[in-house]
Coordinates of C-alpha atoms in Angstrom, one line a residue:
Chain A
M1 CA -0.2 0.1 0.2
R2 CA 1.8 3.3 -1.2
P3 CA 1.4 6.0 2.0
P4 CA -0.7 8.9 1.5
V5 CA 1.4 11.9 -0.4
H6 CA 0.7 15.2 0.2
S7 CA 0.9 18.8 -2.6
L8 CA 2.9 20.7 -2.5
G9 CA 0.1 22.6 -2.7
S10 CA -2.3 21.8 0.6
V11 CA 1.3 21.8 2.2
C12 CA 1.5 25.9 0.9
V13 CA -2.7 26.2 2.1
A14 CA -1.7 24.8 5.8
I15 CA 1.6 26.9 6.0
A16 CA -0.2 30.4 5.1
L17 CA -3.4 29.0 7.0
A18 CA -1.0 28.9 10.3
I19 CA 0.8 32.3 9.3
A20 CA -2.8 34.0 9.1
T21 CA -4.3 32.7 12.5
P22 CA -3.4 35.0 15.3
A23 CA -0.8 32.8 17.3
L24 CA -2.0 32.6 21.1
A25 CA 1.2 34.8 22.9
E26 CA 2.2 33.6 26.0
P27 CA 1.1 35.7 29.0
V28 CA 3.5 38.4 29.1
V29 CA 3.8 40.4 32.4
V30 CA 2.4 44.4 31.6
D31 CA 2.9 45.8 35.4
G32 CA 4.1 44.5 38.3
V33 CA 6.8 45.4 41.4
V34 CA 10.2 47.0 39.8
A35 CA 11.7 48.9 42.6
V36 CA 10.7 49.0 46.8
V37 CA 12.2 51.7 49.4
D38 CA 11.5 51.5 52.7
G39 CA 7.6 50.2 51.7
K40 CA 7.0 52.0 49.0
P41 CA 6.6 50.1 45.4
I42 CA 8.2 51.3 42.0
T43 CA 5.9 50.0 38.9
L44 CA 6.6 49.3 35.9
T45 CA 3.9 51.2 34.3
A46 CA 5.5 54.3 36.6
L47 CA 9.0 53.2 35.4
R48 CA 7.7 52.9 31.7
K49 CA 6.4 56.2 31.6
R50 CA 9.2 59.0 33.2
A51 CA 11.6 56.5 30.3
A52 CA 9.1 57.7 27.2
P53 CA 11.7 60.2 25.5
Y54 CA 14.2 57.3 25.3
I55 CA 12.2 54.8 24.3
L56 CA 11.2 56.8 21.6
Q57 CA 15.2 57.9 21.2
I58 CA 16.3 54.5 20.8
E59 CA 13.3 54.0 18.4
R60 CA 13.8 57.1 16.2
S61 CA 17.3 56.5 16.4
T62 CA 19.8 54.7 13.6
M63 CA 20.1 51.3 16.1
A64 CA 19.3 49.0 14.3
K65 CA 16.1 47.1 15.2
W66 CA 17.0 44.3 16.5
S67 CA 20.0 46.1 19.2
Q68 CA 17.0 48.5 20.4
P69 CA 15.3 46.4 23.2
D70 CA 18.3 45.8 25.3
A71 CA 19.5 48.7 24.9
I72 CA 15.2 50.1 26.0
R73 CA 16.1 47.6 29.1
T74 CA 19.8 49.5 29.5
A75 CA 17.6 52.7 29.1
L76 CA 15.3 51.2 32.7
S77 CA 17.6 49.6 34.5
E78 CA 19.4 53.2 34.5
L79 CA 16.7 55.2 34.9
L80 CA 15.2 53.2 37.7
D81 CA 18.6 54.0 39.9
R82 CA 17.5 57.3 39.4
L83 CA 13.8 56.8 40.5
I84 CA 14.6 55.5 43.8
D85 CA 17.0 58.1 44.6
E86 CA 14.2 60.0 43.8
V87 CA 12.0 58.7 46.4
L88 CA 14.5 58.9 48.7
V89 CA 14.5 63.0 47.7
E90 CA 11.2 63.2 48.3
D91 CA 11.1 61.5 51.8
A92 CA 13.8 63.8 53.0
A93 CA 11.4 66.3 51.7
R94 CA 8.6 65.4 53.7
R95 CA 10.4 65.0 57.1
A96 CA 12.1 68.6 56.6
G97 CA 8.6 69.7 55.3
I98 CA 10.4 71.1 52.8
K99 CA 7.6 72.1 49.5
L100 CA 7.3 73.7 46.5
S101 CA 5.5 76.4 44.9
D102 CA 4.3 76.9 42.3
K103 CA 5.5 80.1 41.2
E104 CA 8.7 78.6 42.8
I105 CA 8.7 75.9 39.6
D106 CA 7.4 78.0 37.0
D107 CA 10.8 80.7 38.2
A108 CA 12.6 77.7 37.7
I109 CA 10.8 77.4 34.4
D110 CA 11.3 80.5 33.1
R111 CA 15.6 80.9 34.5
V112 CA 16.0 77.9 32.0
A113 CA 14.5 79.2 29.2
K114 CA 16.3 82.6 29.7
E115 CA 19.6 80.4 29.5
Q116 CA 18.5 79.0 26.5
K117 CA 17.5 82.6 24.7
T118 CA 14.0 80.7 24.7
T119 CA 10.5 81.4 26.6
R120 CA 8.4 79.6 28.7
E121 CA 6.1 78.1 25.7
G122 CA 9.7 77.5 23.4
L123 CA 11.0 75.0 26.1
M124 CA 8.3 73.1 26.2
A125 CA 8.0 72.3 22.6
E126 CA 10.8 71.5 22.5
A127 CA 10.2 68.9 24.6
L128 CA 6.8 67.9 23.3
V129 CA 9.4 66.4 19.8
Y130 CA 10.8 64.1 22.4
G131 CA 7.5 63.1 23.6
M132 CA 7.1 65.2 26.9
T133 CA 4.0 66.0 27.7
A134 CA 3.9 70.5 29.2
R135 CA 3.0 68.8 32.6
E136 CA 6.1 66.2 32.1
V137 CA 8.4 69.0 31.7
R138 CA 7.2 70.7 35.0
A139 CA 7.2 67.7 37.1
E140 CA 10.7 67.0 36.3
Y141 CA 11.5 70.8 37.2
S142 CA 9.9 70.5 40.2
R143 CA 11.9 67.0 40.8
Q144 CA 15.0 68.7 40.2
L145 CA 14.3 72.0 42.3
L146 CA 13.1 69.7 45.6
E147 CA 16.4 67.7 44.9
W148 CA 18.4 70.8 44.6
R149 CA 16.5 72.6 48.3
V150 CA 16.3 69.0 49.4
L151 CA 20.4 69.0 48.7
Y152 CA 20.8 72.6 50.9
W153 CA 19.0 71.8 53.2
T154 CA 21.0 67.7 54.2
W155 CA 23.9 70.2 53.7
G156 CA 23.4 72.6 57.0
Q157 CA 22.4 69.9 58.9
S158 CA 25.8 68.0 58.5
H159 CA 28.2 71.2 58.2
D160 CA 28.9 74.6 60.1
R161 CA 30.0 76.4 56.7
P162 CA 27.1 77.2 54.0
V163 CA 27.2 76.4 51.0
P164 CA 29.7 78.6 48.4
E165 CA 28.0 80.7 46.0
G166 CA 28.4 80.8 42.1
Q167 CA 30.6 77.5 40.5
A168 CA 31.6 76.1 43.5
G169 CA 28.7 76.0 45.0
T170 CA 27.7 73.6 42.4
D171 CA 30.6 71.2 42.3
T172 CA 30.1 70.9 46.5
L173 CA 26.2 70.3 45.7
V174 CA 27.1 67.7 43.5
A175 CA 29.6 66.0 45.6
W176 CA 28.0 66.4 48.1
K177 CA 25.1 64.2 46.1
K178 CA 26.4 61.8 45.7
Q179 CA 27.5 61.5 49.3
W180 CA 24.1 61.9 50.9
L181 CA 22.4 59.5 48.2
E182 CA 24.8 57.0 48.7
A183 CA 24.6 56.9 52.5
R184 CA 20.6 57.5 52.4
R185 CA 21.0 54.3 50.1
K186 CA 22.4 52.0 53.0
A187 CA 20.1 53.4 55.7
A188 CA 17.0 52.4 53.5
C189 CA 14.9 49.6 53.0
V190 CA 15.9 49.5 49.2
E191 CA 15.0 45.8 47.0
R192 CA 15.0 46.3 43.2
R193 CA 13.7 43.4 40.9
L194 CA 14.8 44.8 37.9
S195 CA 18.7 43.4 37.4
A196 CA 21.4 45.8 36.0
S197 CA 21.2 44.3 32.2
G198 CA 17.2 44.5 32.9
R199 CA 17.0 40.8 31.9
Chain B
M1 CA 51.6 -27.1 68.0
R2 CA 50.2 -25.7 71.4
G3 CA 52.2 -21.8 70.6
T4 CA 49.0 -22.0 67.2
K5 CA 46.1 -23.0 69.4
V6 CA 47.3 -20.3 71.7
V7 CA 48.1 -17.6 68.5
R8 CA 44.4 -19.1 66.8
L9 CA 43.1 -18.8 70.4
G10 CA 44.4 -15.3 70.4
S11 CA 43.8 -14.1 66.8
L12 CA 40.0 -15.3 66.8
I13 CA 39.7 -12.7 70.7
A14 CA 40.9 -9.8 68.7
V15 CA 38.3 -11.0 66.4
A16 CA 36.1 -11.0 68.7
L17 CA 36.3 -8.1 70.7
I18 CA 37.2 -5.5 68.0
S19 CA 34.1 -6.7 66.3
V20 CA 31.9 -5.3 70.2
G21 CA 34.8 -2.5 69.7
C22 CA 36.9 -2.2 72.7
L23 CA 40.2 -3.2 70.9
H24 CA 39.9 -0.3 68.9
P25 CA 38.0 2.6 71.0
Q26 CA 36.6 4.1 68.9
A27 CA 37.3 7.8 67.9
P28 CA 36.3 10.6 70.1
A29 CA 32.7 12.1 69.6
P30 CA 32.7 15.8 67.3
S31 CA 32.8 18.4 70.1
H32 CA 29.5 19.6 68.7
A33 CA 26.2 17.7 69.1
R34 CA 25.4 15.8 65.4
A35 CA 21.8 17.1 66.1
S36 CA 23.1 20.6 66.3
D37 CA 24.8 20.7 63.0
P38 CA 22.2 21.2 60.4
E39 CA 21.0 24.2 63.0
D40 CA 24.4 25.6 63.0
A41 CA 24.2 25.7 59.2
E42 CA 21.1 27.3 58.7
R43 CA 22.7 30.3 61.2
A44 CA 25.9 30.5 58.7
R45 CA 23.4 30.6 55.8
T46 CA 21.4 33.4 57.4
C47 CA 23.6 35.1 58.8
Q48 CA 26.0 35.3 55.4
A49 CA 22.7 36.3 53.8
P50 CA 23.6 39.9 51.8
P51 CA 22.3 42.7 54.1
G52 CA 18.6 43.9 53.0
P53 CA 15.8 42.4 52.2
A54 CA 14.8 39.3 51.0
P55 CA 15.3 38.9 47.3
R56 CA 12.4 38.1 45.5
G57 CA 13.5 37.7 42.0
N58 CA 13.8 40.0 39.4
L59 CA 11.1 40.6 37.5
P60 CA 11.4 39.7 33.5
L61 CA 10.6 42.9 31.9
N62 CA 8.6 42.8 28.8
T63 CA 9.7 45.6 25.8
A64 CA 6.7 45.9 24.2
A65 CA 4.7 48.5 24.0
P66 CA 1.6 47.5 27.0
P67 CA -1.3 46.5 25.3
D68 CA -3.5 49.8 26.0
G69 CA -7.2 49.8 23.9
E70 CA -7.6 46.4 23.7
T71 CA -10.8 45.0 25.7
I72 CA -10.1 42.8 28.4
A73 CA -12.1 39.4 27.9
S74 CA -11.2 37.7 31.3
I75 CA -9.5 38.7 35.3
S76 CA -7.6 35.4 37.0
I77 CA -6.1 36.6 40.1
E78 CA -3.8 33.9 41.5
G79 CA -1.8 32.7 44.3
A80 CA -4.1 33.9 46.9
R81 CA -3.7 31.1 49.2
T82 CA -4.4 32.7 52.9
V83 CA -6.5 36.0 51.9
P84 CA -9.3 35.6 49.8
K85 CA -9.6 36.8 46.5
A86 CA -12.7 38.8 46.4
L87 CA -10.9 41.1 48.7
V88 CA -8.1 41.6 46.0
G89 CA -11.1 41.5 43.4
S90 CA -12.4 44.1 45.1
A91 CA -9.6 46.8 45.0
L92 CA -9.5 45.8 40.6
T93 CA -11.2 48.5 38.9
M94 CA -10.8 46.7 35.4
T95 CA -13.5 44.7 34.3
P96 CA -13.5 42.7 31.5
G97 CA -15.8 43.9 28.5
S98 CA -13.3 47.7 29.5
R99 CA -10.9 48.5 27.3
F100 CA -7.0 48.1 29.1
D101 CA -5.7 51.2 30.3
S102 CA -1.9 50.6 31.6
E103 CA -2.4 54.0 34.2
R104 CA -6.0 52.1 34.9
A105 CA -4.3 48.8 35.4
D106 CA -0.9 50.4 38.0
A107 CA -3.4 52.2 39.8
D108 CA -4.9 48.7 40.6
V109 CA -1.5 46.3 41.1
V110 CA -0.5 49.7 43.8
R111 CA -3.7 49.6 45.4
I112 CA -3.8 45.8 45.5
L113 CA 0.6 45.8 47.5
G114 CA -1.6 48.7 49.6
L115 CA -3.4 46.4 50.8
G116 CA -0.5 44.7 53.2
P117 CA -0.1 40.6 53.0
F118 CA 1.2 41.0 49.8
E119 CA 5.3 41.2 49.0
D120 CA 4.7 41.2 45.5
V121 CA 1.9 41.6 42.3
R122 CA 2.2 41.8 38.6
L123 CA 0.6 41.6 36.3
L124 CA 0.3 39.9 32.8
A125 CA -1.5 40.0 29.4
E126 CA -2.1 36.9 27.0
R127 CA -3.8 37.8 24.2
K128 CA -7.0 35.3 23.3
P129 CA -9.3 35.3 19.9
E130 CA -11.6 36.7 22.5
G131 CA -9.3 39.8 24.1
L132 CA -7.0 40.1 26.1
A133 CA -7.2 37.3 29.4
L134 CA -5.8 39.1 32.6
H135 CA -3.7 37.0 35.2
V136 CA -2.8 38.8 38.4
Q137 CA -0.1 36.9 40.2
L138 CA 0.0 38.0 43.9
A139 CA 2.7 36.7 46.9
E140 CA 1.2 36.6 50.4
R141 CA 4.2 38.0 52.3
P142 CA 6.5 34.4 53.6
L143 CA 6.3 33.8 57.1
I144 CA 9.2 33.6 59.7
R145 CA 10.7 30.6 59.5
K146 CA 13.4 30.9 62.7
V147 CA 14.9 33.9 64.1
F148 CA 18.5 33.0 64.3
L149 CA 21.1 35.6 66.8
A150 CA 24.7 36.0 64.9
K151 CA 27.4 34.5 66.5
G152 CA 28.6 36.6 69.9
T153 CA 25.4 38.4 69.8
S154 CA 23.0 38.0 73.1
Q155 CA 19.1 37.8 72.8
P156 CA 18.0 41.8 74.1
E157 CA 16.5 42.4 77.0
Q158 CA 12.9 43.1 77.4
G159 CA 12.6 46.7 77.1
E160 CA 15.1 46.3 74.7
W161 CA 13.6 45.7 71.4
T162 CA 9.7 44.4 70.2
P163 CA 11.4 40.6 70.1
V164 CA 11.0 39.1 65.9
L165 CA 9.2 35.9 66.3
P166 CA 9.4 32.7 63.9
G167 CA 5.6 33.0 62.3
D168 CA 5.3 36.6 62.2
L169 CA 4.9 38.0 58.9
Y170 CA 8.0 39.1 57.0
D171 CA 8.2 42.9 56.9
P172 CA 11.7 44.5 55.8
L173 CA 10.6 47.6 56.6
A174 CA 9.2 46.4 59.7
L175 CA 12.0 44.4 60.9
E176 CA 14.7 47.7 59.6
R177 CA 12.0 49.4 61.8
V178 CA 12.3 47.0 64.7
V179 CA 16.1 46.7 64.8
R180 CA 17.4 50.6 64.6
V181 CA 15.0 51.5 67.6
L182 CA 17.0 48.4 69.1
E183 CA 19.9 50.7 68.0
R184 CA 19.0 53.9 69.7
N185 CA 17.8 52.3 72.8
L186 CA 21.1 50.7 73.2
V187 CA 22.6 54.4 72.4
A188 CA 20.5 55.7 75.3
E189 CA 21.2 53.1 77.4
G190 CA 25.1 54.1 77.2
H191 CA 26.1 51.4 74.3
L192 CA 27.4 54.8 72.2
D193 CA 28.9 52.5 69.4
A194 CA 26.0 50.3 69.7
K195 CA 25.5 48.6 66.6
A196 CA 22.6 45.7 65.1
G197 CA 21.8 44.8 61.8
V198 CA 19.4 41.6 60.3
R199 CA 19.7 39.9 57.7
S200 CA 17.6 37.5 55.9
L201 CA 17.5 34.2 53.6
R202 CA 14.0 32.7 51.6
V203 CA 13.6 28.9 52.4
G204 CA 10.8 28.3 50.6
D205 CA 8.2 29.7 48.4
A206 CA 7.0 31.4 52.0
Q207 CA 9.3 30.9 54.8
V208 CA 12.4 33.2 55.4
D209 CA 15.2 32.3 58.1
V210 CA 16.4 36.2 60.3
C211 CA 19.7 36.9 61.1
L212 CA 20.6 39.2 64.3
R213 CA 23.3 40.6 64.9
I214 CA 23.7 43.1 67.9
D215 CA 28.0 45.2 68.8
R216 CA 27.2 46.4 71.9
G217 CA 29.5 48.2 72.5
E218 CA 31.7 49.4 75.2
Q219 CA 29.1 51.1 78.2
W220 CA 29.7 55.3 78.9
K221 CA 28.9 56.5 81.6
I222 CA 28.9 60.3 82.2
E223 CA 32.1 61.6 84.5
R224 CA 31.7 64.5 84.9
F225 CA 30.1 68.3 83.3
V226 CA 32.5 70.8 82.1
F227 CA 31.4 74.8 81.7
P228 CA 34.3 76.3 79.9
G229 CA 33.5 80.4 80.3
A230 CA 31.2 80.1 82.9
S231 CA 32.0 83.1 85.4
V232 CA 29.6 84.9 87.1
V233 CA 27.3 81.8 87.6
R234 CA 29.4 79.3 88.6
A235 CA 30.5 76.0 87.7
E236 CA 28.8 74.2 90.5
E237 CA 25.4 76.1 90.4
L238 CA 24.9 75.0 86.4
S239 CA 26.1 71.3 87.6
A240 CA 22.8 71.7 90.6
R241 CA 20.1 72.7 87.5
I242 CA 21.1 69.3 85.6
G243 CA 18.3 66.9 86.2
T244 CA 18.3 62.8 88.0
A245 CA 18.3 62.0 83.6
N246 CA 22.1 63.3 83.4
Q247 CA 23.7 62.4 87.7
P248 CA 27.7 61.2 87.5
G249 CA 27.3 57.9 86.9
K250 CA 24.7 57.1 84.4
P251 CA 24.4 56.6 80.7
Y252 CA 24.1 61.1 78.8
R253 CA 20.7 61.5 77.2
A254 CA 20.3 63.8 75.5
E255 CA 16.7 64.6 75.0
P256 CA 16.0 65.7 78.7
L257 CA 19.2 67.5 78.6
K258 CA 17.5 70.3 76.7
I259 CA 15.9 71.3 79.6
D260 CA 18.0 71.5 81.8
L261 CA 19.8 73.7 79.2
L262 CA 16.6 76.0 79.6
R263 CA 17.3 75.7 83.0
M264 CA 21.1 76.9 83.3
S265 CA 20.2 79.8 81.0
A266 CA 17.2 80.9 83.5
L267 CA 19.7 80.8 86.0
H268 CA 21.7 83.8 83.8
Y269 CA 18.8 85.7 83.8
E270 CA 18.7 85.9 87.7
R271 CA 21.8 87.7 87.5
G272 CA 21.4 90.1 85.4
L273 CA 23.2 87.9 82.3
L274 CA 21.0 89.4 79.6
Q275 CA 22.2 88.3 76.4
S276 CA 24.0 85.3 77.8
K277 CA 24.2 81.9 75.5
V278 CA 24.4 78.3 76.8
G279 CA 26.2 76.2 73.9
A280 CA 25.2 72.8 72.3
P281 CA 26.9 69.7 74.9
S282 CA 29.4 68.0 73.3
L283 CA 31.0 64.1 74.5
R284 CA 34.5 64.0 75.1
R285 CA 35.3 59.9 76.1
L286 CA 37.8 59.3 78.8
P287 CA 38.8 55.6 77.8
A288 CA 40.9 54.2 81.4
S289 CA 37.3 54.9 82.9
H290 CA 34.4 54.3 79.7
G291 CA 33.6 57.9 80.9
L292 CA 32.0 61.0 79.1
E293 CA 33.1 64.7 79.8
I294 CA 30.2 66.6 78.6
S295 CA 31.1 70.4 78.2
I296 CA 28.5 73.3 77.9
P297 CA 30.3 76.3 76.8
V298 CA 29.1 79.2 78.2
E299 CA 28.6 82.9 77.2
E300 CA 28.1 85.2 80.0
G301 CA 27.8 88.4 78.3
K302 CA 28.1 91.3 80.4
V303 CA 25.5 92.0 83.8
F304 CA 23.0 94.4 83.1
R305 CA 21.5 96.6 85.8
I306 CA 17.7 98.4 85.1
G307 CA 18.1 102.0 83.8
K308 CA 15.0 103.5 83.5
V309 CA 11.7 102.2 84.6
R310 CA 8.4 103.7 83.7
V311 CA 4.7 102.2 83.8
T312 CA 2.3 103.2 80.6
G313 CA -0.9 102.6 79.9
E314 CA -4.7 102.9 80.8
L315 CA -4.0 103.6 84.4
A316 CA -7.0 102.9 86.6
G317 CA -5.3 106.5 89.2
P318 CA -2.8 107.7 90.0
R319 CA 0.5 106.8 88.1
A320 CA 2.2 107.5 91.4
S321 CA 0.5 104.8 93.2
Y322 CA 1.4 102.7 90.7
E323 CA 4.9 104.0 90.9
R324 CA 5.0 102.3 94.5
E325 CA 4.9 99.1 93.2
L326 CA 7.7 99.7 91.0
G327 CA 9.7 99.5 94.6
N328 CA 13.7 100.8 94.0
L329 CA 14.2 98.8 91.3
A330 CA 16.4 101.8 89.3
G331 CA 20.6 100.8 89.5
K332 CA 20.0 97.0 90.6
V333 CA 21.1 94.3 88.7
F334 CA 18.6 93.1 86.4
V335 CA 16.7 89.4 88.3
R336 CA 14.2 88.4 86.2
S337 CA 12.4 86.5 89.6
Q338 CA 12.3 90.2 90.9
I339 CA 10.3 92.0 87.8
Q340 CA 7.5 89.0 87.5
Q341 CA 7.4 90.0 91.7
V342 CA 6.8 93.8 89.7
I343 CA 4.6 92.8 87.0
E344 CA 2.1 90.8 89.4
R345 CA 1.4 94.1 92.6
L346 CA 0.6 95.8 89.2
R347 CA -1.3 93.8 88.8
M348 CA -3.0 93.6 91.5
H349 CA -2.5 97.3 92.2
H350 CA -4.9 97.9 88.9
R351 CA -7.2 95.4 89.5
K352 CA -8.4 96.9 92.7
L353 CA -8.8 100.5 91.4
A354 CA -10.0 99.3 88.3
R355 CA -12.4 97.0 89.9
S356 CA -12.2 94.2 86.9
S357 CA -9.9 91.3 85.6
E358 CA -9.7 92.6 82.2
S359 CA -5.9 94.6 81.9
D360 CA -2.2 93.0 82.4
V361 CA 0.5 94.5 82.4
V362 CA 2.9 93.5 80.0
P363 CA 6.8 94.8 80.3
S364 CA 8.8 95.6 77.8
T365 CA 12.5 96.3 77.8
A366 CA 15.3 98.0 75.8
L367 CA 18.6 97.4 76.3
H368 CA 21.0 99.4 76.2
E369 CA 25.2 97.6 75.5
D370 CA 27.6 100.3 76.2
R371 CA 26.0 101.8 79.2
S372 CA 25.6 97.8 80.5
T373 CA 21.3 98.8 81.1
V374 CA 17.4 98.0 80.2
D375 CA 14.8 100.1 79.7
I376 CA 11.9 98.9 81.6
D377 CA 8.6 99.6 80.9
F378 CA 5.3 98.5 82.6
R379 CA 2.5 98.8 79.9
V380 CA -1.3 98.8 81.3
E381 CA -3.2 96.9 78.9
K382 CA -6.7 95.4 77.8
R383 CA -7.1 92.5 77.3

């Protein structure tokens, strides 16, 4: 008895059907905890939201498509360190009673716009090109201003002398930021649930 | 032949003795009981775990964009062993039939975490022909299985800490707080260099072992107080203002001393030292005796005398009658308690005249540093 022979045509049809039918994808993680800082969770969604401008830059770059996921993972992993530090800064601000008013944030944005010889609207328009809304830009300036205030306050708590004026002051605070954050990370209960490679 | 028999018998006896363990004594038993070896090994593994919370494992990272806008076909809750699924369900705002929104989903994840019993929540999405199948994967907080004390650590005493016990829910932040409080309490007992730490090791999905390490360090006690700069008000008088919490022979307590510093300032104001400053205490360790020398710097400034004195405001009678109540203040050293007494006399006098207690006497002062005098205006005001 001769074995059945499948015609080339029927094989091609079978392959075409397999491609056309949507595959049942494995469940993939869409949200979860990527870090916990003193009991406060940082979620994947929050991380992705902050990383959106960087992801957009990667996707728009000339980088080969196959290498983009790794670049995105690395960007997310590095940004997570920054988010962890921001939680530590916010916690210090809360304990010190440091709050920012809307006017202070507006003034900070206007100062930067002036330094860059543009207007507030110009700054916002430029940020939009990178996928950042006006609200997100404002939030970013607010974070940076709060960080600066906290660094000034923590310097004052730990040193007898004030922060120097001008560039020397900026250099002092940059060095102090590194020292203070290292100490805070050691003292805080920080659990990171995203590897350095993002895998 | 007879010798051979003896040798054979001897060999037989030797074999018999060896077999019952008499001829070759057994090797000596190890110095630790065999039964505790696994326990020691567990203690060592736990106490050598890296600092920080016992890691849960990394979140698998999917770089694809979340499925915003796609219809949710089903939501399943997985992993809740002791917590009712209904409790978790009540925290969800996503529903089958609605469209997936990553911000809303994120808020749901954070809300579920906020319920307390879970140490991890993951949301997975699976594309099916009927729509998105969402899986809410939960990991309940593990329980503490064993609590070890690191080698060289003695059990903290009652009152020094809130004990961590097997069977407690594992909460890394709560553990850190317990350890910090323990450290503070040890420092308050005079162990100024006390350090406490905790290490955690997962021993399964639902259990964690914990190792507590305490290094108390030496205990330091107050040996003496010194007051550099004290002159008008002598050191012995300042020492007498120190309360019972900080006496020689006791551990140093910073908080009660703050009140004592205010009492020292009050003493200065009794001696006319109106610009005095009592500085922050500094500690110097005396290694030979494990004692502490506490130095409280004092800046006394000048002794102020009373200059001009007057009574003003809404008087109820002749000014002279008020001025009689002042006594002979002018030229005398400013003594705060005496001024308080003058205020009280003026207050009583005014109330008698006015036949009412609606007014009060409020003093205001003006210092003249060049003359070391202080003018006082006792003002009668309606309350």
